[in-house]
Amino acid sequence: TVRGSDAQSDLAVLKVEATGLKALALADSGKVRVGEFAIAVGAPFDLDYTVTVGHVSAKGRSNIIPGNMGASMDQDFIQTDASINPGNSGGPLVNLDGQVIGVNTMIRGMNTGIGFAFPSSLARVVADKLIADGKYTRAWLGLEIRALKDDEDYRGLVKAVEEGVVVRGIRRDGPAARSDLKPGDVVIAVDGTAVANAQQFREAVRAKDIGSTVNLDVIRSNKPLKIKVKTAAWPEETVQASARPRAT
């Protein structure tokens, strides 16, 4: 039976009425190293218990889906060259110790050696919330952001810091629109936690309680500011997992 599902991560928690089952251990996906061996298990083209071997090709992949859907996703992915095909989705990506480092999720083209897995550490967070509450609600500020180091327009203008995220836009219907935050601001920390890229910023905000106040350390015109923003729930219209090129 389905205990809960999360459309944005494309994950669900199932309750299985059985005994004597041995669960795989979840690894800390944050400790995964690029180049280490990765083993994908699944049922590509209905071929049960298929195992393919490859490597972790990259970590922290984000915006891997073109268009607005990719921009609306708030998690990153592990990239692997272990062969993943239709039918692998939901199967584990494991290390040589048999620990799950990710959940196979997507592919980019057939037979390209480019597959993506949802990181196990985030899968654990989502699963725990689905078990406890039946849903996983993300906190959201409604910002369009980009890493300062990747933004050529602003990098030369900001002298006070070398790392942070540039606010490129603020959604009119988002909670940040009711704050003192302005386009062009560079956010360097969320509640005291330093952020250097968009993924770190999302991770710092995502787990906050809905309606809670987030304290942002901001650089504006090379001067430091502190700005408070109240979080809101991630809007439902951006969550359309059916738009994904899944490997199911």
PDB file of C-alpha atoms in Angstrom:
ATOM      1  CA  THR A   1       0.000   0.000   0.000  1.00  0.00           C
ATOM      2  CA  VAL A   2       1.177   3.556  -0.715  1.00  0.00           C
ATOM      3  CA  ARG A   3       2.004   5.431   2.478  1.00  0.00           C
ATOM      4  CA  GLY A   4       2.771   8.645   0.638  1.00  0.00           C
ATOM      5  CA  SER A   5       4.225  10.069  -2.554  1.00  0.00           C
ATOM      6  CA  ASP A   6       6.105  13.185  -3.609  1.00  0.00           C
ATOM      7  CA  ALA A   7       5.565  14.269  -7.197  1.00  0.00           C
ATOM      8  CA  GLN A   8       8.555  16.590  -7.428  1.00  0.00           C
ATOM      9  CA  SER A   9      11.119  13.984  -6.393  1.00  0.00           C
ATOM     10  CA  ASP A  10       9.112  11.221  -8.089  1.00  0.00           C
ATOM     11  CA  LEU A  11       9.453   9.097  -4.943  1.00  0.00           C
ATOM     12  CA  ALA A  12       6.879   7.094  -3.004  1.00  0.00           C
ATOM     13  CA  VAL A  13       6.891   5.035   0.173  1.00  0.00           C
ATOM     14  CA  LEU A  14       5.249   1.614  -0.030  1.00  0.00           C
ATOM     15  CA  LYS A  15       4.234  -0.547   2.923  1.00  0.00           C
ATOM     16  CA  VAL A  16       4.845  -4.218   2.161  1.00  0.00           C
ATOM     17  CA  GLU A  17       2.933  -6.854   4.127  1.00  0.00           C
ATOM     18  CA  ALA A  18       5.758  -9.360   4.459  1.00  0.00           C
ATOM     19  CA  THR A  19       8.254 -10.619   7.002  1.00  0.00           C
ATOM     20  CA  GLY A  20      11.881 -11.671   6.800  1.00  0.00           C
ATOM     21  CA  LEU A  21      12.804  -9.059   4.227  1.00  0.00           C
ATOM     22  CA  LYS A  22      16.316  -7.617   4.444  1.00  0.00           C
ATOM     23  CA  ALA A  23      16.615  -3.930   3.634  1.00  0.00           C
ATOM     24  CA  LEU A  24      19.591  -2.390   1.861  1.00  0.00           C
ATOM     25  CA  ALA A  25      21.531   0.192   3.843  1.00  0.00           C
ATOM     26  CA  LEU A  26      21.397   3.801   2.692  1.00  0.00           C
ATOM     27  CA  ALA A  27      24.787   5.420   2.246  1.00  0.00           C
ATOM     28  CA  ASP A  28      25.548   9.091   2.861  1.00  0.00           C
ATOM     29  CA  SER A  29      25.360  10.333  -0.714  1.00  0.00           C
ATOM     30  CA  GLY A  30      27.266  13.460   0.300  1.00  0.00           C
ATOM     31  CA  LYS A  31      30.373  11.279   0.712  1.00  0.00           C
ATOM     32  CA  VAL A  32      30.088   9.728  -2.758  1.00  0.00           C
ATOM     33  CA  ARG A  33      33.175  10.407  -4.871  1.00  0.00           C
ATOM     34  CA  VAL A  34      33.276  11.054  -8.592  1.00  0.00           C
ATOM     35  CA  GLY A  35      34.964   8.099 -10.288  1.00  0.00           C
ATOM     36  CA  GLU A  36      33.940   5.431  -7.788  1.00  0.00           C
ATOM     37  CA  PHE A  37      32.167   2.335  -9.049  1.00  0.00           C
ATOM     38  CA  ALA A  38      28.373   2.383  -9.208  1.00  0.00           C
ATOM     39  CA  ILE A  39      26.017  -0.552  -9.744  1.00  0.00           C
ATOM     40  CA  ALA A  40      22.489  -0.055 -11.081  1.00  0.00           C
ATOM     41  CA  VAL A  41      19.846  -2.680 -10.313  1.00  0.00           C
ATOM     42  CA  GLY A  42      16.462  -2.791 -12.015  1.00  0.00           C
ATOM     43  CA  ALA A  43      14.228  -4.299 -14.639  1.00  0.00           C
ATOM     44  CA  PRO A  44      15.059  -2.635 -17.971  1.00  0.00           C
ATOM     45  CA  PHE A  45      12.615  -3.676 -20.670  1.00  0.00           C
ATOM     46  CA  ASP A  46      10.958  -6.007 -18.096  1.00  0.00           C
ATOM     47  CA  LEU A  47      14.175  -8.006 -17.631  1.00  0.00           C
ATOM     48  CA  ASP A  48      14.017  -8.547 -13.864  1.00  0.00           C
ATOM     49  CA  TYR A  49      17.081  -8.365 -11.596  1.00  0.00           C
ATOM     50  CA  THR A  50      19.344  -6.813 -14.209  1.00  0.00           C
ATOM     51  CA  VAL A  51      22.658  -5.471 -12.907  1.00  0.00           C
ATOM     52  CA  THR A  52      24.828  -2.978 -14.782  1.00  0.00           C
ATOM     53  CA  VAL A  53      28.142  -1.535 -13.617  1.00  0.00           C
ATOM     54  CA  GLY A  54      29.684   1.867 -14.217  1.00  0.00           C
ATOM     55  CA  HIS A  55      30.970   4.861 -12.322  1.00  0.00           C
ATOM     56  CA  VAL A  56      29.759   7.983 -10.617  1.00  0.00           C
ATOM     57  CA  SER A  57      30.283  10.430 -13.468  1.00  0.00           C
ATOM     58  CA  ALA A  58      29.392  13.620 -11.601  1.00  0.00           C
ATOM     59  CA  LYS A  59      27.692  14.946  -8.490  1.00  0.00           C
ATOM     60  CA  GLY A  60      25.419  17.907  -7.918  1.00  0.00           C
ATOM     61  CA  ARG A  61      23.833  17.899 -11.354  1.00  0.00           C
ATOM     62  CA  SER A  62      20.888  20.302 -11.464  1.00  0.00           C
ATOM     63  CA  ASN A  63      18.736  21.909 -14.142  1.00  0.00           C
ATOM     64  CA  ILE A  64      19.173  18.766 -16.202  1.00  0.00           C
ATOM     65  CA  ILE A  65      15.735  19.100 -17.793  1.00  0.00           C
ATOM     66  CA  PRO A  66      15.426  21.909 -20.362  1.00  0.00           C
ATOM     67  CA  GLY A  67      12.817  24.600 -19.854  1.00  0.00           C
ATOM     68  CA  ASN A  68      10.752  25.710 -16.878  1.00  0.00           C
ATOM     69  CA  MET A  69      10.403  22.236 -15.399  1.00  0.00           C
ATOM     70  CA  GLY A  70      14.125  22.005 -14.818  1.00  0.00           C
ATOM     71  CA  ALA A  71      14.239  25.434 -13.215  1.00  0.00           C
ATOM     72  CA  SER A  72      11.426  24.488 -10.822  1.00  0.00           C
ATOM     73  CA  MET A  73      13.156  21.381  -9.448  1.00  0.00           C
ATOM     74  CA  ASP A  74      14.859  21.929  -6.131  1.00  0.00           C
ATOM     75  CA  GLN A  75      17.208  18.939  -5.891  1.00  0.00           C
ATOM     76  CA  ASP A  76      20.391  17.846  -7.560  1.00  0.00           C
ATOM     77  CA  PHE A  77      21.261  14.420  -8.973  1.00  0.00           C
ATOM     78  CA  ILE A  78      24.089  11.915  -9.163  1.00  0.00           C
ATOM     79  CA  GLN A  79      25.161  11.263 -12.752  1.00  0.00           C
ATOM     80  CA  THR A  80      26.299   7.755 -13.684  1.00  0.00           C
ATOM     81  CA  ASP A  81      27.465   5.929 -16.794  1.00  0.00           C
ATOM     82  CA  ALA A  82      26.103   2.602 -15.515  1.00  0.00           C
ATOM     83  CA  SER A  83      23.667   1.542 -18.221  1.00  0.00           C
ATOM     84  CA  ILE A  84      20.150   2.703 -17.293  1.00  0.00           C
ATOM     85  CA  ASN A  85      17.206   2.039 -19.584  1.00  0.00           C
ATOM     86  CA  PRO A  86      13.390   2.170 -19.461  1.00  0.00           C
ATOM     87  CA  GLY A  87      12.422   0.036 -16.488  1.00  0.00           C
ATOM     88  CA  ASN A  88      15.322   1.039 -14.233  1.00  0.00           C
ATOM     89  CA  SER A  89      13.434   3.870 -12.519  1.00  0.00           C
ATOM     90  CA  GLY A  90      12.970   3.262  -8.818  1.00  0.00           C
ATOM     91  CA  GLY A  91      15.793   0.733  -8.665  1.00  0.00           C
ATOM     92  CA  PRO A  92      18.823   1.352  -6.474  1.00  0.00           C
ATOM     93  CA  LEU A  93      22.189   2.698  -7.490  1.00  0.00           C
ATOM     94  CA  VAL A  94      24.627   1.084  -5.056  1.00  0.00           C
ATOM     95  CA  ASN A  95      28.324   1.260  -4.236  1.00  0.00           C
ATOM     96  CA  LEU A  96      30.715  -1.672  -3.973  1.00  0.00           C
ATOM     97  CA  ASP A  97      29.660  -2.197  -0.351  1.00  0.00           C
ATOM     98  CA  GLY A  98      26.071  -2.777  -1.467  1.00  0.00           C
ATOM     99  CA  GLN A  99      24.886   0.490   0.081  1.00  0.00           C
ATOM    100  CA  VAL A 100      22.329   2.592  -1.775  1.00  0.00           C
ATOM    101  CA  ILE A 101      23.796   5.895  -2.970  1.00  0.00           C
ATOM    102  CA  GLY A 102      20.816   6.878  -5.110  1.00  0.00           C
ATOM    103  CA  VAL A 103      17.501   5.958  -6.687  1.00  0.00           C
ATOM    104  CA  ASN A 104      17.649   5.602 -10.478  1.00  0.00           C
ATOM    105  CA  THR A 105      15.403   8.272 -11.919  1.00  0.00           C
ATOM    106  CA  MET A 106      16.157   9.597 -15.402  1.00  0.00           C
ATOM    107  CA  ILE A 107      18.163   9.100 -18.562  1.00  0.00           C
ATOM    108  CA  ARG A 108      19.308  11.495 -21.252  1.00  0.00           C
ATOM    109  CA  GLY A 109      18.876   9.670 -24.534  1.00  0.00           C
ATOM    110  CA  MET A 110      19.109   5.949 -25.144  1.00  0.00           C
ATOM    111  CA  ASN A 111      22.498   4.229 -24.885  1.00  0.00           C
ATOM    112  CA  THR A 112      24.303   7.487 -24.093  1.00  0.00           C
ATOM    113  CA  GLY A 113      25.799   6.447 -20.765  1.00  0.00           C
ATOM    114  CA  ILE A 114      24.161   9.454 -19.122  1.00  0.00           C
ATOM    115  CA  GLY A 115      21.780   8.492 -16.341  1.00  0.00           C
ATOM    116  CA  PHE A 116      20.713  10.241 -13.164  1.00  0.00           C
ATOM    117  CA  ALA A 117      19.885   9.058  -9.667  1.00  0.00           C
ATOM    118  CA  PHE A 118      18.135  10.856  -6.827  1.00  0.00           C
ATOM    119  CA  PRO A 119      20.678  11.111  -3.950  1.00  0.00           C
ATOM    120  CA  SER A 120      20.078   8.654  -1.113  1.00  0.00           C
ATOM    121  CA  SER A 121      20.474  11.210   1.675  1.00  0.00           C
ATOM    122  CA  LEU A 122      17.674  13.357   0.274  1.00  0.00           C
ATOM    123  CA  ALA A 123      15.613  10.237  -0.433  1.00  0.00           C
ATOM    124  CA  ARG A 124      15.872   9.397   3.271  1.00  0.00           C
ATOM    125  CA  VAL A 125      14.581  12.865   4.233  1.00  0.00           C
ATOM    126  CA  VAL A 126      11.672  12.626   1.789  1.00  0.00           C
ATOM    127  CA  ALA A 127      10.819   9.069   2.876  1.00  0.00           C
ATOM    128  CA  ASP A 128      10.836   9.947   6.580  1.00  0.00           C
ATOM    129  CA  LYS A 129       8.416  12.826   5.980  1.00  0.00           C
ATOM    130  CA  LEU A 130       6.165  10.676   3.798  1.00  0.00           C
ATOM    131  CA  ILE A 131       5.994   8.036   6.532  1.00  0.00           C
ATOM    132  CA  ALA A 132       5.316  10.606   9.254  1.00  0.00           C
ATOM    133  CA  ASP A 133       2.978  12.990   7.422  1.00  0.00           C
ATOM    134  CA  GLY A 134       2.000  11.299   4.154  1.00  0.00           C
ATOM    135  CA  LYS A 135       3.515  14.193   2.206  1.00  0.00           C
ATOM    136  CA  TYR A 136       6.689  16.224   1.873  1.00  0.00           C
ATOM    137  CA  THR A 137       6.190  19.989   1.801  1.00  0.00           C
ATOM    138  CA  ARG A 138       9.128  22.147   0.749  1.00  0.00           C
ATOM    139  CA  ALA A 139       9.727  25.678   1.939  1.00  0.00           C
ATOM    140  CA  TRP A 140      10.120  28.239  -0.853  1.00  0.00           C
ATOM    141  CA  LEU A 141      11.107  31.889  -1.244  1.00  0.00           C
ATOM    142  CA  GLY A 142      10.265  32.449  -4.918  1.00  0.00           C
ATOM    143  CA  LEU A 143      13.679  33.509  -6.188  1.00  0.00           C
ATOM    144  CA  GLU A 144      15.532  33.052  -9.459  1.00  0.00           C
ATOM    145  CA  ILE A 145      19.150  32.623  -8.421  1.00  0.00           C
ATOM    146  CA  ARG A 146      22.530  31.833  -9.897  1.00  0.00           C
ATOM    147  CA  ALA A 147      25.959  31.220  -8.413  1.00  0.00           C
ATOM    148  CA  LEU A 148      28.049  34.388  -8.343  1.00  0.00           C
ATOM    149  CA  LYS A 149      31.039  32.562  -9.814  1.00  0.00           C
ATOM    150  CA  ASP A 150      28.908  31.562 -12.829  1.00  0.00           C
ATOM    151  CA  ASP A 151      27.400  35.015 -13.382  1.00  0.00           C
ATOM    152  CA  GLU A 152      29.688  37.066 -15.600  1.00  0.00           C
ATOM    153  CA  ASP A 153      27.392  40.112 -15.428  1.00  0.00           C
ATOM    154  CA  TYR A 154      27.808  40.484 -11.665  1.00  0.00           C
ATOM    155  CA  ARG A 155      31.094  38.800 -10.839  1.00  0.00           C
ATOM    156  CA  GLY A 156      33.178  41.810 -11.799  1.00  0.00           C
ATOM    157  CA  LEU A 157      30.884  44.234  -9.980  1.00  0.00           C
ATOM    158  CA  VAL A 158      30.894  42.526  -6.585  1.00  0.00           C
ATOM    159  CA  LYS A 159      34.190  43.145  -4.795  1.00  0.00           C
ATOM    160  CA  ALA A 160      33.194  42.340  -1.219  1.00  0.00           C
ATOM    161  CA  VAL A 161      32.817  38.563  -1.644  1.00  0.00           C
ATOM    162  CA  GLU A 162      33.863  35.816  -4.025  1.00  0.00           C
ATOM    163  CA  GLU A 163      31.068  33.305  -3.345  1.00  0.00           C
ATOM    164  CA  GLY A 164      27.319  33.535  -2.997  1.00  0.00           C
ATOM    165  CA  VAL A 165      24.162  33.433  -5.108  1.00  0.00           C
ATOM    166  CA  VAL A 166      22.923  36.333  -7.196  1.00  0.00           C
ATOM    167  CA  VAL A 167      19.210  37.150  -7.056  1.00  0.00           C
ATOM    168  CA  ARG A 168      18.356  37.392 -10.760  1.00  0.00           C
ATOM    169  CA  GLY A 169      14.613  37.657 -10.262  1.00  0.00           C
ATOM    170  CA  ILE A 170      11.842  37.650  -7.649  1.00  0.00           C
ATOM    171  CA  ARG A 171       8.472  36.059  -8.387  1.00  0.00           C
ATOM    172  CA  ARG A 172       5.616  38.484  -7.826  1.00  0.00           C
ATOM    173  CA  ASP A 173       3.547  35.795  -6.119  1.00  0.00           C
ATOM    174  CA  GLY A 174       6.454  34.532  -4.010  1.00  0.00           C
ATOM    175  CA  PRO A 175       7.122  35.303  -0.357  1.00  0.00           C
ATOM    176  CA  ALA A 176      10.366  37.161  -1.159  1.00  0.00           C
ATOM    177  CA  ALA A 177       8.328  39.763  -3.065  1.00  0.00           C
ATOM    178  CA  ARG A 178       7.051  40.960   0.333  1.00  0.00           C
ATOM    179  CA  SER A 179      10.576  41.359   1.717  1.00  0.00           C
ATOM    180  CA  ASP A 180      13.325  43.955   1.290  1.00  0.00           C
ATOM    181  CA  LEU A 181      15.256  41.669  -1.064  1.00  0.00           C
ATOM    182  CA  LYS A 182      16.015  43.160  -4.485  1.00  0.00           C
ATOM    183  CA  PRO A 183      17.265  41.791  -7.837  1.00  0.00           C
ATOM    184  CA  GLY A 184      21.046  42.067  -7.944  1.00  0.00           C
ATOM    185  CA  ASP A 185      21.478  41.244  -4.260  1.00  0.00           C
ATOM    186  CA  VAL A 186      24.074  38.565  -3.497  1.00  0.00           C
ATOM    187  CA  VAL A 187      23.034  36.130  -0.762  1.00  0.00           C
ATOM    188  CA  ILE A 188      26.066  34.699   1.033  1.00  0.00           C
ATOM    189  CA  ALA A 189      24.394  32.872   3.952  1.00  0.00           C
ATOM    190  CA  VAL A 190      21.035  31.479   5.079  1.00  0.00           C
ATOM    191  CA  ASP A 191      20.541  31.501   8.857  1.00  0.00           C
ATOM    192  CA  GLY A 192      24.293  31.673   9.239  1.00  0.00           C
ATOM    193  CA  THR A 193      25.029  28.818   6.817  1.00  0.00           C
ATOM    194  CA  ALA A 194      27.209  29.912   3.902  1.00  0.00           C
ATOM    195  CA  VAL A 195      25.838  29.275   0.395  1.00  0.00           C
ATOM    196  CA  ALA A 196      27.993  29.311  -2.744  1.00  0.00           C
ATOM    197  CA  ASN A 197      25.583  27.994  -5.376  1.00  0.00           C
ATOM    198  CA  ALA A 198      21.893  27.554  -6.118  1.00  0.00           C
ATOM    199  CA  GLN A 199      21.741  23.998  -4.825  1.00  0.00           C
ATOM    200  CA  GLN A 200      23.220  24.919  -1.441  1.00  0.00           C
ATOM    201  CA  PHE A 201      20.740  27.779  -1.183  1.00  0.00           C
ATOM    202  CA  ARG A 202      17.781  25.503  -1.963  1.00  0.00           C
ATOM    203  CA  GLU A 203      18.971  22.904   0.531  1.00  0.00           C
ATOM    204  CA  ALA A 204      19.286  25.563   3.231  1.00  0.00           C
ATOM    205  CA  VAL A 205      15.741  26.817   2.611  1.00  0.00           C
ATOM    206  CA  ARG A 206      13.919  23.583   1.714  1.00  0.00           C
ATOM    207  CA  ALA A 207      13.795  22.038   5.182  1.00  0.00           C
ATOM    208  CA  LYS A 208      12.585  25.187   6.967  1.00  0.00           C
ATOM    209  CA  ASP A 209       9.139  25.166   8.545  1.00  0.00           C
ATOM    210  CA  ILE A 210       6.452  26.716   6.365  1.00  0.00           C
ATOM    211  CA  GLY A 211       5.796  30.262   7.560  1.00  0.00           C
ATOM    212  CA  SER A 212       9.080  30.515   9.445  1.00  0.00           C
ATOM    213  CA  THR A 213      11.420  33.479   9.072  1.00  0.00           C
ATOM    214  CA  VAL A 214      14.726  32.986   7.258  1.00  0.00           C
ATOM    215  CA  ASN A 215      17.613  35.346   7.925  1.00  0.00           C
ATOM    216  CA  LEU A 216      19.662  36.128   4.824  1.00  0.00           C
ATOM    217  CA  ASP A 217      23.137  37.676   4.825  1.00  0.00           C
ATOM    218  CA  VAL A 218      23.175  39.849   1.716  1.00  0.00           C
ATOM    219  CA  ILE A 219      25.699  41.977  -0.151  1.00  0.00           C
ATOM    220  CA  ARG A 220      24.184  44.990  -1.935  1.00  0.00           C
ATOM    221  CA  SER A 221      26.393  47.572  -3.631  1.00  0.00           C
ATOM    222  CA  ASN A 222      29.335  45.875  -1.869  1.00  0.00           C
ATOM    223  CA  LYS A 223      27.793  46.579   1.542  1.00  0.00           C
ATOM    224  CA  PRO A 224      26.531  43.868   3.950  1.00  0.00           C
ATOM    225  CA  LEU A 225      22.856  43.699   4.885  1.00  0.00           C
ATOM    226  CA  LYS A 226      20.637  41.335   6.852  1.00  0.00           C
ATOM    227  CA  ILE A 227      17.217  40.651   5.353  1.00  0.00           C
ATOM    228  CA  LYS A 228      14.383  38.565   6.770  1.00  0.00           C
ATOM    229  CA  VAL A 229      12.090  36.560   4.494  1.00  0.00           C
ATOM    230  CA  LYS A 230       9.121  34.450   5.591  1.00  0.00           C
ATOM    231  CA  THR A 231       8.889  31.083   3.835  1.00  0.00           C
ATOM    232  CA  ALA A 232       5.857  29.663   2.055  1.00  0.00           C
ATOM    233  CA  ALA A 233       4.993  26.230   0.709  1.00  0.00           C
ATOM    234  CA  TRP A 234       6.338  25.327  -2.723  1.00  0.00           C
ATOM    235  CA  PRO A 235       3.526  26.147  -5.209  1.00  0.00           C
ATOM    236  CA  GLU A 236       1.731  23.133  -6.611  1.00  0.00           C
ATOM    237  CA  GLU A 237       1.708  24.394 -10.208  1.00  0.00           C
ATOM    238  CA  THR A 238       5.477  23.866 -10.490  1.00  0.00           C
ATOM    239  CA  VAL A 239       5.270  20.234  -9.427  1.00  0.00           C
ATOM    240  CA  GLN A 240       4.623  18.159 -12.532  1.00  0.00           C
ATOM    241  CA  ALA A 241       6.679  15.003 -12.350  1.00  0.00           C
ATOM    242  CA  SER A 242       4.889  13.646 -15.405  1.00  0.00           C
ATOM    243  CA  ALA A 243       6.899  16.107 -17.497  1.00  0.00           C
ATOM    244  CA  ARG A 244      10.121  14.283 -16.722  1.00  0.00           C
ATOM    245  CA  PRO A 245      11.951  12.079 -19.231  1.00  0.00           C
ATOM    246  CA  ARG A 246      11.849   9.136 -16.821  1.00  0.00           C
ATOM    247  CA  ALA A 247      13.603   5.832 -17.343  1.00  0.00           C
ATOM    248  CA  THR A 248      10.471   3.848 -16.467  1.00  0.00           C
TER     249      THR A 248
END
